[in-house]
């Protein structure tokens, strides 16, 4: 084998125990070169995403002969409810190819072959996933469209409102330090109306928000007659096109408008000091949001992402939010005929917490 061919040789395979060290070395090297503000990912953060996820994870690698990971196609499993039926989707994340690996053609081939193995292994009928979706960077989108069957679902827009526009009475909201009881029943109410959404049971919400290795989230709950009727989860964040108090999850049935208004008033009126206190309190402790201590105000805007087909899209605008553009493009691929992407686009209800952006 010539030296050029040896340098461009790679093996496509799945994850093996111990691969995380080579994955992290490549991931941190690649993304540090394209993002000046990039913070290296730790092994703890990697394990949270790819080992501890209750819905599982998916990893396909291209590995050079010296053991270096030169390309990765990866995804986070998501247990999904479709018209009462449970199945699985996956959200593609952390996919990359090492720009220092071989020639341009060899690099593209490594990424495509890792992606092809991913689809063959994890896509139905051989694998558990009926749909793959994600928010790829432009380079990944171009390759995915040409070689991996990506199709555009939508270009994302988002909703934003200044805090003062949402002023109201938050006294019905309890600010929590953990996921409240009753969330499964609340999710069932919402699933009955939405038809297609990621399962938000306790295991998922605790993993996604309470155990996140980097971020701290605020939980606001409305309980009436002993039943949880509304839950909002948020944190201060700066995204590519949006900066403010970002809504990560929103579990409020359509027939609970008072709970919705109270939760938005809570988000609008909460202070930065109250948010910091809530993120470090003991699990299970609560504070009354209507009597939070005075302190420095947090971000001046509230930001929410919903599909433009979701009921919240118009409902939030009626409450004072305005539509703004973003650079994010949502793409997908269906592995089963029963779920056409047009149906996924129209019916899949998601929040920003279903992505890795917040």
Coordinates of C-alpha atoms in Angstrom, one line a residue:
X1 CA 0.0 0.0 0.0
X2 CA 1.4 3.4 -0.9
X3 CA 2.0 6.0 1.8
X4 CA -0.9 8.2 0.5
X5 CA -3.3 5.2 0.6
X6 CA -2.1 4.3 4.0
X7 CA -2.8 7.8 5.3
X8 CA -6.3 7.7 3.9
X9 CA -7.2 4.2 5.1
X10 CA -10.0 3.9 7.7
X11 CA -12.4 1.4 9.2
X12 CA -16.1 2.2 9.6
X13 CA -17.5 0.6 12.8
X14 CA -19.6 1.2 15.9
X15 CA -18.6 2.5 19.3
X16 CA -16.4 0.2 21.4
X17 CA -15.7 0.7 25.1
X18 CA -12.9 3.2 25.5
X19 CA -13.5 4.9 22.2
X20 CA -14.7 8.0 24.0
X21 CA -11.1 9.2 24.5
X22 CA -10.4 9.2 20.8
X23 CA -13.8 10.7 20.1
X24 CA -13.3 13.5 22.5
X25 CA -9.8 14.3 21.2
X26 CA -11.1 14.6 17.7
X27 CA -14.3 16.4 18.6
X28 CA -12.5 19.0 20.7
X29 CA -9.8 19.5 18.1
X30 CA -12.2 19.9 15.2
X31 CA -14.7 22.2 16.8
X32 CA -12.1 24.4 18.4
X33 CA -10.9 25.3 14.9
X34 CA -14.3 26.6 13.7
X35 CA -15.7 28.2 16.9
X36 CA -13.6 30.8 18.7
X37 CA -15.8 30.5 21.8
X38 CA -15.6 26.7 21.9
X39 CA -15.2 25.1 25.3
X40 CA -13.7 21.6 25.3
X41 CA -16.2 18.8 26.1
X42 CA -15.4 16.8 29.1
X43 CA -15.7 13.0 29.5
X44 CA -18.4 13.7 32.1
X45 CA -20.5 15.6 29.5
X46 CA -19.9 12.9 26.9
X47 CA -21.1 10.2 29.3
X48 CA -24.2 12.2 30.1
X49 CA -25.1 12.4 26.5
X50 CA -24.1 9.0 25.1
X51 CA -24.2 6.6 28.1
X52 CA -26.8 8.0 30.6
X53 CA -29.6 8.9 28.1
X54 CA -32.6 6.7 29.0
X55 CA -33.5 6.5 25.3
X56 CA -30.0 5.3 24.3
X57 CA -27.5 6.7 21.9
X58 CA -26.1 5.9 18.4
X59 CA -22.5 6.3 17.3
X60 CA -20.9 5.4 14.0
X61 CA -17.2 6.0 13.5
X62 CA -14.5 6.1 10.8
X63 CA -11.3 5.1 12.6
X64 CA -7.8 5.4 11.0
X65 CA -5.2 2.6 11.3
X66 CA -3.4 4.4 14.1
X67 CA -6.7 4.6 16.2
X68 CA -7.6 8.2 15.5
X69 CA -11.3 8.9 15.0
X70 CA -11.4 10.8 11.7
X71 CA -15.2 11.0 11.3
X72 CA -18.2 10.5 13.5
X73 CA -21.9 10.3 12.8
X74 CA -23.8 10.3 16.1
X75 CA -27.3 10.7 17.5
X76 CA -29.3 10.9 20.7
X77 CA -32.1 8.4 21.0
X78 CA -35.6 9.8 21.7
X79 CA -38.6 7.8 22.8
X80 CA -41.5 9.2 20.9
X81 CA -45.3 8.8 21.1
X82 CA -47.1 8.8 17.8
X83 CA -50.9 8.7 18.1
X84 CA -50.5 6.7 21.4
X85 CA -48.0 4.3 19.9
X86 CA -44.5 4.3 21.3
X87 CA -41.5 4.3 18.9
X88 CA -38.1 5.9 18.6
X89 CA -36.6 8.8 16.7
X90 CA -33.0 10.1 16.9
X91 CA -31.6 13.6 16.9
X92 CA -28.3 13.8 15.0
X93 CA -25.6 15.6 17.0
X94 CA -21.8 15.9 17.2
X95 CA -21.2 14.7 13.6
X96 CA -17.8 15.7 12.2
X97 CA -14.9 14.8 10.0
X98 CA -11.3 15.7 10.8
X99 CA -10.1 18.3 8.3
X100 CA -6.5 17.1 8.8
X101 CA -7.4 13.6 7.5
X102 CA -6.1 12.8 4.0
X103 CA -7.5 14.5 1.0
X104 CA -10.9 16.2 0.6
X105 CA -12.4 13.2 -1.2
X106 CA -11.2 10.8 1.4
X107 CA -12.6 13.0 4.2
X108 CA -16.0 13.2 2.6
X109 CA -16.0 9.5 2.0
X110 CA -15.2 8.8 5.6
X111 CA -18.1 11.0 6.8
X112 CA -20.6 9.5 4.2
X113 CA -19.7 5.9 5.1
X114 CA -20.1 6.6 8.8
X115 CA -23.5 8.1 8.0
X116 CA -24.5 5.2 5.8
X117 CA -23.5 2.7 8.5
X118 CA -25.5 4.8 11.0
X119 CA -28.7 4.6 8.8
X120 CA -28.3 0.9 8.2
X121 CA -27.7 0.1 11.8
X122 CA -30.1 2.4 13.6
X123 CA -32.8 3.2 11.0
X124 CA -35.9 1.0 10.8
X125 CA -36.5 -1.8 10.0
X126 CA -33.1 -3.1 11.1
X127 CA -32.8 -0.5 13.9
X128 CA -35.1 1.2 16.4
X129 CA -35.5 4.6 14.7
X130 CA -38.4 5.5 12.5
X131 CA -37.1 9.0 11.9
X132 CA -33.8 10.9 12.1
X133 CA -33.8 14.7 12.5
X134 CA -31.4 17.4 13.4
X135 CA -30.1 21.0 12.9
X136 CA -27.0 20.4 10.9
X137 CA -24.3 23.0 10.1
X138 CA -24.2 24.0 6.4
X139 CA -21.4 21.6 5.4
X140 CA -23.1 18.6 7.0
X141 CA -26.4 19.6 5.4
X142 CA -24.8 19.7 1.9
X143 CA -23.3 16.2 2.3
X144 CA -26.4 14.9 4.0
X145 CA -28.7 16.1 1.2
X146 CA -26.5 14.7 -1.5
X147 CA -25.5 11.4 0.1
X148 CA -27.6 10.5 3.1
X149 CA -31.2 11.3 2.2
X150 CA -31.7 14.5 4.2
X151 CA -34.7 16.7 3.5
X152 CA -35.6 20.1 4.8
X153 CA -38.4 20.2 7.4
X154 CA -38.3 23.9 7.9
X155 CA -36.0 26.9 8.5
X156 CA -36.6 27.8 12.1
X157 CA -37.9 31.1 13.3
X158 CA -38.3 31.9 17.0
X159 CA -40.5 33.9 19.3
X160 CA -39.3 36.7 21.5
X161 CA -40.9 39.2 23.9
X162 CA -39.5 41.8 26.3
X163 CA -40.2 40.9 29.9
X164 CA -42.4 44.0 30.6
X165 CA -44.8 42.9 27.8
X166 CA -45.6 39.7 29.7
X167 CA -46.1 41.2 33.2
X168 CA -48.8 39.5 35.1
X169 CA -49.6 37.6 38.3
X170 CA -47.1 34.7 38.9
X171 CA -48.5 33.8 42.3
X172 CA -49.9 30.4 41.1
X173 CA -46.4 29.3 40.1
X174 CA -44.1 27.3 42.4
X175 CA -40.4 27.6 41.5
X176 CA -38.7 24.2 42.0
X177 CA -35.3 22.7 42.0
X178 CA -36.3 19.4 40.4
X179 CA -38.9 17.8 38.2
X180 CA -42.3 17.8 40.0
X181 CA -44.5 14.8 40.6
X182 CA -47.4 14.3 38.2
X183 CA -45.4 15.0 35.0
X184 CA -46.3 11.7 33.3
X185 CA -50.0 12.5 33.6
X186 CA -49.4 16.0 32.3
X187 CA -47.5 14.7 29.3
X188 CA -50.4 12.3 28.6
X189 CA -52.8 15.2 28.4
X190 CA -50.5 17.0 26.0
X191 CA -49.8 13.9 23.9
X192 CA -53.5 13.4 23.4
X193 CA -53.7 16.7 21.6
X194 CA -50.3 16.8 19.9
X195 CA -50.2 13.3 18.5
X196 CA -46.4 13.2 17.9
X197 CA -43.8 14.2 20.5
X198 CA -40.8 13.1 22.5
X199 CA -41.9 11.2 25.6
X200 CA -41.4 13.4 28.6
X201 CA -41.6 11.0 31.5
X202 CA -39.7 11.5 34.7
X203 CA -36.7 9.5 33.5
X204 CA -36.2 11.7 30.5
X205 CA -36.8 15.0 32.2
X206 CA -34.5 14.2 35.1
X207 CA -31.7 13.2 32.8
X208 CA -32.2 16.1 30.4
X209 CA -32.5 18.9 32.9
X210 CA -31.6 17.9 36.5
X211 CA -28.5 15.9 35.6
X212 CA -27.2 18.1 32.8
X213 CA -23.4 18.4 33.5
X214 CA -23.0 22.0 32.4
X215 CA -26.3 24.0 32.5
X216 CA -28.7 24.7 35.4
X217 CA -32.4 25.1 34.6
X218 CA -35.3 26.7 36.4
X219 CA -38.5 24.8 36.9
X220 CA -41.8 26.6 37.3
X221 CA -44.9 24.5 38.1
X222 CA -48.6 25.2 38.4
X223 CA -50.6 22.8 40.6
X224 CA -54.3 22.9 41.0
X225 CA -56.3 20.6 43.2
X226 CA -53.2 18.5 43.7
X227 CA -52.7 18.0 40.0
X228 CA -49.8 19.4 37.9
X229 CA -51.4 21.5 35.2
X230 CA -48.4 23.4 33.8
X231 CA -44.6 23.1 33.7
X232 CA -42.1 25.5 32.2
X233 CA -38.3 24.9 32.2
X234 CA -35.9 27.6 31.2
X235 CA -32.4 29.0 31.5
X236 CA -30.5 32.1 30.4
X237 CA -28.7 31.3 27.1
X238 CA -27.1 32.9 24.1
X239 CA -27.8 31.2 20.8
X240 CA -26.7 32.0 17.3
X241 CA -29.6 34.5 16.8
X242 CA -31.2 34.8 20.2
X243 CA -30.2 35.9 23.6
X244 CA -32.3 35.9 26.7
X245 CA -34.2 33.7 29.1
X246 CA -34.7 30.7 26.8
X247 CA -37.7 28.4 27.2
X248 CA -36.3 24.8 27.1
X249 CA -39.6 23.0 27.7
X250 CA -43.2 23.9 27.9
X251 CA -45.8 21.4 29.2
X252 CA -49.1 23.3 29.3
X253 CA -52.3 21.9 27.8
X254 CA -54.2 24.1 25.4
X255 CA -57.2 24.2 27.9
X256 CA -55.0 25.7 30.7
X257 CA -54.7 29.4 29.6
X258 CA -54.5 30.7 33.1
X259 CA -51.5 28.4 33.9
X260 CA -49.8 29.5 30.7
X261 CA -50.2 33.2 31.6
X262 CA -49.0 32.6 35.1
X263 CA -45.9 30.7 33.9
X264 CA -45.0 33.5 31.4
X265 CA -45.4 36.1 34.1
X266 CA -43.2 34.0 36.4
X267 CA -40.5 33.9 33.6
X268 CA -40.9 37.6 33.0
X269 CA -40.8 38.7 36.6
X270 CA -38.1 36.3 38.0
X271 CA -34.8 37.9 38.9
X272 CA -31.3 36.6 38.2
X273 CA -30.6 36.1 41.9
X274 CA -33.7 34.0 42.3
X275 CA -32.7 31.9 39.2
X276 CA -29.2 31.3 40.7
X277 CA -30.7 30.3 44.0
X278 CA -33.1 27.9 42.3
X279 CA -30.4 26.2 40.4
X280 CA -28.4 25.3 43.4
X281 CA -31.1 24.5 45.9
X282 CA -31.6 21.0 47.3
X283 CA -33.7 18.7 45.2
X284 CA -37.3 19.0 46.1
X285 CA -37.1 22.4 47.7
X286 CA -39.5 25.1 46.5
X287 CA -39.9 28.8 46.6
X288 CA -43.1 30.8 45.9
X289 CA -42.4 32.6 42.6
X290 CA -44.8 35.4 43.5
X291 CA -42.7 36.3 46.5
X292 CA -39.2 35.9 45.1
X293 CA -36.5 38.1 46.7
X294 CA -35.6 41.3 44.9
X295 CA -32.3 41.3 43.0
X296 CA -30.6 42.0 39.7
X297 CA -32.8 41.4 36.8
X298 CA -31.9 38.6 34.4
X299 CA -32.0 38.7 30.6
X300 CA -34.4 41.4 29.2
X301 CA -36.1 39.1 26.7
X302 CA -37.9 35.8 26.8
X303 CA -37.2 33.5 23.9
X304 CA -39.1 30.4 22.7
X305 CA -38.7 28.0 19.8
X306 CA -41.7 26.1 18.5
X307 CA -42.6 24.6 15.1
X308 CA -44.7 27.0 13.0
X309 CA -47.4 24.3 13.0
X310 CA -47.6 24.1 16.8
X311 CA -50.6 25.7 18.6
X312 CA -48.1 27.6 20.8
X313 CA -46.8 29.4 17.7
X314 CA -49.9 31.6 17.4
X315 CA -50.9 31.4 21.1
X316 CA -47.6 33.0 22.2
X317 CA -48.0 35.8 19.5
X318 CA -51.4 36.6 21.0
X319 CA -49.7 37.0 24.4
X320 CA -47.1 39.5 23.1
X321 CA -44.3 37.5 21.4
X322 CA -43.0 38.5 18.0
X323 CA -41.5 36.3 15.3
X324 CA -37.8 36.6 14.4
X325 CA -35.6 34.7 11.9
X326 CA -32.9 32.3 12.8
X327 CA -30.1 30.6 10.9
X328 CA -31.1 27.1 12.0
X329 CA -32.4 24.6 9.5
X330 CA -34.3 21.6 10.7
X331 CA -33.8 18.5 8.5
X332 CA -35.0 14.9 8.7
X333 CA -35.1 11.5 7.1
X334 CA -37.8 8.9 7.5
X335 CA -36.9 5.2 7.5
X336 CA -40.5 4.0 7.3
X337 CA -43.2 4.7 4.7
X338 CA -45.9 5.0 7.4
X339 CA -44.2 8.3 8.6
X340 CA -43.8 10.6 5.6
X341 CA -41.6 13.6 6.3
X342 CA -44.5 15.9 5.3
X343 CA -46.5 14.3 8.2
X344 CA -43.5 14.7 10.5
X345 CA -43.2 18.3 9.5
X346 CA -46.8 19.1 10.2
X347 CA -47.4 17.0 13.4
X348 CA -44.1 16.6 15.2
X349 CA -44.3 18.8 18.3
X350 CA -41.0 19.7 19.8
X351 CA -39.3 22.3 22.1
X352 CA -35.8 23.5 22.2
X353 CA -35.1 21.1 25.0
X354 CA -35.5 18.3 22.4
X355 CA -32.3 19.6 20.8
X356 CA -28.8 20.2 22.1
X357 CA -28.9 24.0 21.7
X358 CA -30.1 24.9 25.2

